[in-house]
GROMACS .gro file of N, CA and C in nm:
model
  366
    1MET      N    1   0.086  -0.116   0.000
    1MET     CA    2   0.000   0.000   0.000
    1MET      C    3   0.091   0.123   0.000
    2ARG      N    4   0.095   0.192  -0.109
    2ARG     CA    5   0.183   0.308  -0.122
    2ARG      C    6   0.108   0.436  -0.089
    3CYS      N    7   0.156   0.508   0.012
    3CYS     CA    8   0.098   0.637   0.054
    3CYS      C    9  -0.053   0.625   0.071
    4ALA      N   10  -0.093   0.524   0.147
    4ALA     CA   11  -0.235   0.493   0.164
    4ALA      C   12  -0.311   0.606   0.233
    5ALA      N   13  -0.417   0.649   0.169
    5ALA     CA   14  -0.505   0.751   0.225
    5ALA      C   15  -0.616   0.678   0.301
    6LEU      N   16  -0.591   0.646   0.425
    6LEU     CA   17  -0.684   0.565   0.502
    6LEU      C   18  -0.812   0.637   0.540
    7ASP      N   19  -0.806   0.765   0.561
    7ASP     CA   20  -0.924   0.842   0.601
    7ASP      C   21  -0.962   0.937   0.487
    8MET      N   22  -1.013   0.880   0.379
    8MET     CA   23  -1.042   0.957   0.259
    8MET      C   24  -1.141   1.070   0.281
    9LYS      N   25  -1.242   1.047   0.362
    9LYS     CA   26  -1.344   1.151   0.385
    9LYS      C   27  -1.278   1.276   0.443
   10THR      N   28  -1.199   1.261   0.546
   10THR     CA   29  -1.134   1.376   0.608
   10THR      C   30  -1.033   1.440   0.513
   11ILE      N   31  -0.960   1.358   0.439
   11ILE     CA   32  -0.863   1.412   0.344
   11ILE      C   33  -0.934   1.496   0.238
   12PHE      N   34  -1.044   1.446   0.186
   12PHE     CA   35  -1.118   1.523   0.086
   12PHE      C   36  -1.172   1.652   0.146
   13GLU      N   37  -1.228   1.644   0.265
   13GLU     CA   38  -1.287   1.764   0.326
   13GLU      C   39  -1.183   1.869   0.360
   14LYS      N   40  -1.071   1.828   0.419
   14LYS     CA   41  -0.974   1.924   0.469
   14LYS      C   42  -0.869   1.965   0.367
   15LYS      N   43  -0.827   1.873   0.282
   15LYS     CA   44  -0.712   1.901   0.197
   15LYS      C   45  -0.746   1.916   0.050
   16LEU      N   46  -0.845   1.844   0.002
   16LEU     CA   47  -0.872   1.847  -0.141
   16LEU      C   48  -0.990   1.936  -0.177
   17ILE      N   49  -1.103   1.916  -0.111
   17ILE     CA   50  -1.221   1.996  -0.143
   17ILE      C   51  -1.218   2.128  -0.067
   18GLY      N   52  -1.189   2.123   0.062
   18GLY     CA   53  -1.178   2.243   0.144
   18GLY      C   54  -1.299   2.333   0.132
   19ASP      N   55  -1.277   2.456   0.087
   19ASP     CA   56  -1.384   2.555   0.076
   19ASP      C   57  -1.485   2.522  -0.033
   20ASN      N   58  -1.455   2.427  -0.118
   20ASN     CA   59  -1.547   2.390  -0.226
   20ASN      C   60  -1.657   2.294  -0.182
   21LEU      N   61  -1.658   2.255  -0.054
   21LEU     CA   62  -1.759   2.160  -0.006
   21LEU      C   63  -1.900   2.217  -0.026
   22ARG      N   64  -1.919   2.344   0.002
   22ARG     CA   65  -2.051   2.406  -0.018
   22ARG      C   66  -2.087   2.405  -0.167
   23ARG      N   67  -1.989   2.433  -0.251
   23ARG     CA   68  -2.014   2.431  -0.396
   23ARG      C   69  -2.053   2.291  -0.441
   24LEU      N   70  -1.987   2.190  -0.387
   24LEU     CA   71  -2.021   2.051  -0.419
   24LEU      C   72  -2.166   2.022  -0.383
   25ASN      N   73  -2.206   2.064  -0.264
   25ASN     CA   74  -2.344   2.041  -0.220
   25ASN      C   75  -2.445   2.118  -0.305
   26ASN      N   76  -2.410   2.238  -0.348
   26ASN     CA   77  -2.503   2.321  -0.427
   26ASN      C   78  -2.512   2.280  -0.573
   27TYR      N   79  -2.400   2.239  -0.633
   27TYR     CA   80  -2.397   2.213  -0.777
   27TYR      C   81  -2.382   2.066  -0.814
   28GLY      N   82  -2.357   1.980  -0.716
   28GLY     CA   83  -2.351   1.837  -0.744
   28GLY      C   84  -2.214   1.785  -0.784
   29SER      N   85  -2.120   1.875  -0.811
   29SER     CA   86  -1.983   1.832  -0.842
   29SER      C   87  -1.888   1.951  -0.827
   30VAL      N   88  -1.762   1.919  -0.820
   30VAL     CA   89  -1.659   2.021  -0.813
   30VAL      C   90  -1.536   1.966  -0.886
   31ILE      N   91  -1.464   2.055  -0.954
   31ILE     CA   92  -1.343   2.015  -1.026
   31ILE      C   93  -1.222   2.053  -0.941
   32LEU      N   94  -1.138   1.955  -0.914
   32LEU     CA   95  -1.011   1.981  -0.847
   32LEU      C   96  -0.906   1.992  -0.956
   33ASP      N   97  -0.851   2.111  -0.973
   33ASP     CA   98  -0.756   2.130  -1.082
   33ASP      C   99  -0.616   2.164  -1.034
   34ASP      N  100  -0.591   2.141  -0.906
   34ASP     CA  101  -0.456   2.167  -0.855
   34ASP      C  102  -0.373   2.039  -0.849
   35CYS      N  103  -0.424   1.933  -0.910
   35CYS     CA  104  -0.351   1.807  -0.918
   35CYS      C  105  -0.282   1.798  -1.053
   36GLU      N  106  -0.220   1.684  -1.079
   36GLU     CA  107  -0.152   1.665  -1.207
   36GLU      C  108  -0.248   1.677  -1.324
   37ARG      N  109  -0.369   1.627  -1.304
   37ARG     CA  110  -0.473   1.641  -1.406
   37ARG      C  111  -0.605   1.671  -1.334
   38PRO      N  112  -0.693   1.749  -1.396
   38PRO     CA  113  -0.820   1.785  -1.332
   38PRO      C  114  -0.901   1.661  -1.293
   39LEU      N  115  -0.967   1.671  -1.179
   39LEU     CA  116  -1.043   1.559  -1.126
   39LEU      C  117  -1.180   1.610  -1.083
   40GLU      N  118  -1.286   1.551  -1.139
   40GLU     CA  119  -1.421   1.590  -1.100
   40GLU      C  120  -1.466   1.502  -0.984
   41ILE      N  121  -1.508   1.566  -0.876
   41ILE     CA  122  -1.563   1.497  -0.760
   41ILE      C  123  -1.713   1.521  -0.761
   42THR      N  124  -1.789   1.413  -0.767
   42THR     CA  125  -1.934   1.427  -0.769
   42THR      C  126  -1.990   1.412  -0.627
   43GLU      N  127  -2.110   1.459  -0.610
   43GLU     CA  128  -2.177   1.447  -0.480
   43GLU      C  129  -2.195   1.300  -0.442
   44GLN      N  130  -2.224   1.215  -0.541
   44GLN     CA  131  -2.240   1.072  -0.514
   44GLN      C  132  -2.110   1.011  -0.464
   45PHE      N  133  -1.999   1.047  -0.526
   45PHE     CA  134  -1.868   0.997  -0.481
   45PHE      C  135  -1.844   1.039  -0.336
   46TYR      N  136  -1.872   1.164  -0.307
   46TYR     CA  137  -1.853   1.215  -0.171
   46TYR      C  138  -1.943   1.142  -0.071
   47ARG      N  139  -2.068   1.115  -0.110
   47ARG     CA  140  -2.159   1.038  -0.022
   47ARG      C  141  -2.106   0.897   0.001
   48ASP      N  142  -2.048   0.836  -0.103
   48ASP     CA  143  -1.992   0.702  -0.089
   48ASP      C  144  -1.876   0.700   0.010
   49LEU      N  145  -1.800   0.809   0.015
   49LEU     CA  146  -1.691   0.817   0.114
   49LEU      C  147  -1.747   0.804   0.256
   50ASN      N  148  -1.867   0.854   0.277
   50ASN     CA  149  -1.930   0.847   0.409
   50ASN      C  150  -1.983   0.707   0.439
   51LYS      N  151  -2.015   0.630   0.336
   51LYS     CA  152  -2.072   0.497   0.356
   51LYS      C  153  -1.969   0.391   0.388
   52TYR      N  154  -1.848   0.407   0.336
   52TYR     CA  155  -1.748   0.302   0.347
   52TYR      C  156  -1.631   0.348   0.433
   53SER      N  157  -1.579   0.256   0.509
   53SER     CA  158  -1.463   0.283   0.592
   53SER      C  159  -1.349   0.192   0.547
   54VAL      N  160  -1.240   0.251   0.506
   54VAL     CA  161  -1.125   0.171   0.465
   54VAL      C  162  -1.080   0.083   0.581
   55PHE      N  163  -1.085   0.138   0.701
   55PHE     CA  164  -1.046   0.061   0.819
   55PHE      C  165  -1.130  -0.065   0.833
   56ASP      N  166  -1.263  -0.052   0.820
   56ASP     CA  167  -1.351  -0.168   0.834
   56ASP      C  168  -1.333  -0.266   0.719
   57GLU      N  169  -1.319  -0.215   0.598
   57GLU     CA  170  -1.301  -0.302   0.482
   57GLU      C  171  -1.170  -0.379   0.491
   58PHE      N  172  -1.065  -0.314   0.538
   58PHE     CA  173  -0.934  -0.378   0.548
   58PHE      C  174  -0.936  -0.494   0.646
   59LYS      N  175  -1.013  -0.481   0.754
   59LYS     CA  176  -1.021  -0.586   0.855
   59LYS      C  177  -1.073  -0.718   0.797
   60LYS      N  178  -1.150  -0.710   0.688
   60LYS     CA  179  -1.208  -0.829   0.626
   60LYS      C  180  -1.106  -0.905   0.542
   61LEU      N  181  -0.997  -0.841   0.505
   61LEU     CA  182  -0.898  -0.901   0.417
   61LEU      C  183  -0.796  -0.985   0.493
   62ASN      N  184  -0.749  -1.088   0.428
   62ASN     CA  185  -0.641  -1.169   0.484
   62ASN      C  186  -0.523  -1.162   0.388
   63GLY      N  187  -0.406  -1.168   0.441
   63GLY     CA  188  -0.289  -1.167   0.355
   63GLY      C  189  -0.174  -1.092   0.420
   64LYS      N  190  -0.070  -1.081   0.344
   64LYS     CA  191   0.050  -1.014   0.390
   64LYS      C  192   0.056  -0.876   0.323
   65TYR      N  193   0.081  -0.773   0.403
   65TYR     CA  194   0.079  -0.637   0.351
   65TYR      C  195   0.202  -0.560   0.395
   66LEU      N  196   0.242  -0.469   0.309
   66LEU     CA  197   0.347  -0.374   0.341
   66LEU      C  198   0.295  -0.236   0.305
   67PHE      N  199   0.301  -0.146   0.399
   67PHE     CA  200   0.266  -0.007   0.376
   67PHE      C  201   0.395   0.071   0.358
   68LEU      N  202   0.402   0.152   0.254
   68LEU     CA  203   0.515   0.241   0.229
   68LEU      C  204   0.459   0.382   0.232
   69HIS      N  205   0.522   0.468   0.314
   69HIS     CA  206   0.463   0.600   0.331
   69HIS      C  207   0.571   0.703   0.361
   70GLY      N  208   0.558   0.820   0.299
   70GLY     CA  209   0.650   0.929   0.325
   70GLY      C  210   0.620   0.997   0.457
   71THR      N  211   0.724   1.028   0.530
   71THR     CA  212   0.705   1.092   0.661
   71THR      C  213   0.660   1.237   0.648
   72LYS      N  214   0.672   1.295   0.530
   72LYS     CA  215   0.629   1.434   0.507
   72LYS      C  216   0.511   1.439   0.409
   73ASP      N  217   0.428   1.334   0.411
   73ASP     CA  218   0.313   1.328   0.322
   73ASP      C  219   0.216   1.440   0.357
   74GLU      N  220   0.191   1.528   0.261
   74GLU     CA  221   0.105   1.644   0.284
   74GLU      C  222  -0.042   1.615   0.257
   75ILE      N  223  -0.074   1.500   0.201
   75ILE     CA  224  -0.211   1.463   0.169
   75ILE      C  225  -0.265   1.362   0.270
   76ALA      N  226  -0.201   1.249   0.280
   76ALA     CA  227  -0.243   1.142   0.371
   76ALA      C  228  -0.143   1.138   0.488
   77PRO      N  229  -0.184   1.182   0.604
   77PRO     CA  230  -0.090   1.195   0.717
   77PRO      C  231  -0.020   1.064   0.753
   78TYR      N  232   0.110   1.073   0.766
   78TYR     CA  233   0.193   0.959   0.803
   78TYR      C  234   0.147   0.900   0.937
   79ILE      N  235   0.110   0.984   1.031
   79ILE     CA  236   0.071   0.936   1.165
   79ILE      C  237  -0.049   0.842   1.157
   80ASP      N  238  -0.142   0.865   1.065
   80ASP     CA  239  -0.258   0.776   1.049
   80ASP      C  240  -0.214   0.636   1.011
   81VAL      N  241  -0.121   0.627   0.916
   81VAL     CA  242  -0.072   0.498   0.870
   81VAL      C  243   0.012   0.431   0.978
   82LEU      N  244   0.093   0.509   1.046
   82LEU     CA  245   0.174   0.455   1.155
   82LEU      C  246   0.086   0.391   1.262
   83GLU      N  247  -0.016   0.461   1.305
   83GLU     CA  248  -0.108   0.408   1.407
   83GLU      C  249  -0.183   0.285   1.357
   84PHE      N  250  -0.230   0.291   1.231
   84PHE     CA  251  -0.305   0.180   1.174
   84PHE      C  252  -0.219   0.054   1.164
   85THR      N  253  -0.096   0.069   1.116
   85THR     CA  254  -0.010  -0.049   1.101
   85THR      C  255   0.031  -0.107   1.237
   86LYS      N  256   0.050  -0.022   1.335
   86LYS     CA  257   0.081  -0.072   1.470
   86LYS      C  258  -0.039  -0.147   1.527
   87GLU      N  259  -0.156  -0.088   1.514
   87GLU     CA  260  -0.278  -0.150   1.569
   87GLU      C  261  -0.307  -0.286   1.508
   88HIS      N  262  -0.275  -0.303   1.381
   88HIS     CA  263  -0.307  -0.427   1.310
   88HIS      C  264  -0.184  -0.514   1.283
   89SER      N  265  -0.072  -0.482   1.346
   89SER     CA  266   0.052  -0.559   1.331
   89SER      C  267   0.090  -0.580   1.185
   90LEU      N  268   0.091  -0.470   1.110
   90LEU     CA  269   0.125  -0.473   0.968
   90LEU      C  270   0.260  -0.407   0.946
   91GLY      N  271   0.326  -0.447   0.840
   91GLY     CA  272   0.455  -0.390   0.807
   91GLY      C  273   0.443  -0.247   0.755
   92LEU      N  274   0.535  -0.163   0.796
   92LEU     CA  275   0.541  -0.025   0.748
   92LEU      C  276   0.685   0.011   0.718
   93TYR      N  277   0.707   0.063   0.599
   93TYR     CA  278   0.837   0.117   0.563
   93TYR      C  279   0.821   0.267   0.548
   94ALA      N  280   0.882   0.342   0.638
   94ALA     CA  281   0.875   0.488   0.634
   94ALA      C  282   0.986   0.542   0.543
   95ILE      N  283   0.948   0.630   0.453
   95ILE     CA  284   1.043   0.693   0.363
   95ILE      C  285   1.065   0.835   0.415
   96ASP      N  286   1.180   0.854   0.478
   96ASP     CA  287   1.210   0.982   0.544
   96ASP      C  288   1.201   1.100   0.448
   97ASN      N  289   1.129   1.201   0.493
   97ASN     CA  290   1.115   1.329   0.421
   97ASN      C  291   1.053   1.317   0.282
   98ALA      N  292   0.980   1.210   0.255
   98ALA     CA  293   0.914   1.195   0.125
   98ALA      C  294   0.773   1.253   0.131
   99ASP      N  295   0.731   1.318   0.021
   99ASP     CA  296   0.596   1.372   0.012
   99ASP      C  297   0.501   1.266  -0.041
  100HIS      N  298   0.373   1.303  -0.055
  100HIS     CA  299   0.271   1.207  -0.098
  100HIS      C  300   0.299   1.149  -0.237
  101PHE      N  301   0.349   1.231  -0.324
  101PHE     CA  302   0.370   1.188  -0.463
  101PHE      C  303   0.508   1.130  -0.487
  102LEU      N  304   0.590   1.121  -0.381
  102LEU     CA  305   0.727   1.072  -0.393
  102LEU      C  306   0.795   1.142  -0.510
  103SER      N  307   0.786   1.275  -0.508
  103SER     CA  308   0.835   1.355  -0.620
  103SER      C  309   0.987   1.358  -0.632
  104ASP      N  310   1.057   1.324  -0.526
  104ASP     CA  311   1.203   1.314  -0.532
  104ASP      C  312   1.237   1.177  -0.593
  105PRO      N  313   1.305   1.174  -0.708
  105PRO     CA  314   1.335   1.046  -0.773
  105PRO      C  315   1.407   0.946  -0.681
  106ALA      N  316   1.490   0.993  -0.591
  106ALA     CA  317   1.559   0.902  -0.499
  106ALA      C  318   1.461   0.838  -0.402
  107LYS      N  319   1.361   0.914  -0.358
  107LYS     CA  320   1.259   0.860  -0.267
  107LYS      C  321   1.170   0.760  -0.339
  108LEU      N  322   1.136   0.790  -0.464
  108LEU     CA  323   1.056   0.698  -0.545
  108LEU      C  324   1.133   0.568  -0.567
  109SER      N  325   1.260   0.579  -0.596
  109SER     CA  326   1.343   0.461  -0.615
  109SER      C  327   1.350   0.377  -0.488
  110GLU      N  328   1.367   0.444  -0.374
  110GLU     CA  329   1.368   0.374  -0.245
  110GLU      C  330   1.237   0.298  -0.224
  111CYS      N  331   1.128   0.362  -0.257
  111CYS     CA  332   0.996   0.298  -0.245
  111CYS      C  333   0.988   0.175  -0.336
  112ASN      N  334   1.024   0.191  -0.461
  112ASN     CA  335   1.014   0.081  -0.558
  112ASN      C  336   1.103  -0.037  -0.522
  113ILE      N  337   1.222  -0.008  -0.473
  113ILE     CA  338   1.313  -0.115  -0.431
  113ILE      C  339   1.252  -0.196  -0.317
  114ASN      N  340   1.189  -0.127  -0.224
  114ASN     CA  341   1.128  -0.198  -0.111
  114ASN      C  342   1.002  -0.274  -0.151
  115ILE      N  343   0.931  -0.226  -0.251
  115ILE     CA  344   0.817  -0.303  -0.304
  115ILE      C  345   0.867  -0.432  -0.367
  116LEU      N  346   0.972  -0.422  -0.447
  116LEU     CA  347   1.030  -0.543  -0.509
  116LEU      C  348   1.079  -0.642  -0.405
  117LYS      N  349   1.149  -0.593  -0.303
  117LYS     CA  350   1.195  -0.682  -0.196
  117LYS      C  351   1.078  -0.754  -0.132
  118PHE      N  352   0.972  -0.682  -0.105
  118PHE     CA  353   0.854  -0.739  -0.042
  118PHE      C  354   0.790  -0.846  -0.132
  119LEU      N  355   0.778  -0.816  -0.260
  119LEU     CA  356   0.717  -0.910  -0.354
  119LEU      C  357   0.802  -1.036  -0.375
  120LEU      N  358   0.933  -1.023  -0.363
  120LEU     CA  359   1.021  -1.136  -0.388
  120LEU      C  360   1.050  -1.220  -0.263
  121GLU      N  361   0.999  -1.176  -0.148
  121GLU     CA  362   1.017  -1.256  -0.025
  121GLU      C  363   0.939  -1.386  -0.037
  122ASP      N  364   0.986  -1.486   0.036
  122ASP     CA  365   0.915  -1.615   0.038
  122ASP      C  366   0.782  -1.601   0.107
   0.00000   0.00000   0.00000
């Protein structure tokens, strides 16, 4: 799980939609254009965020997992993933000073190397 946004509802409200939440409610959608490519968020999508909990859904899954997360993630807080992985005894590889998009090529490489190591383990 790379830079997992575990609390999507809060992330959308506080970091992505922000002041546009009222516009979303009034017009049924809002365009987020401060990302790499414009993204339309519909009212239905936002309502679905309220219906589903990643935490609850994850508990239903079985398997081996590795979370990779930047300690300076500005979108999905590192502390959320740290607490979640501790609570559920899951592996976490922290990438020091990496942002959400792993925009530093060295940080992205570090992430990819650790994904490969994880996949190639017995």
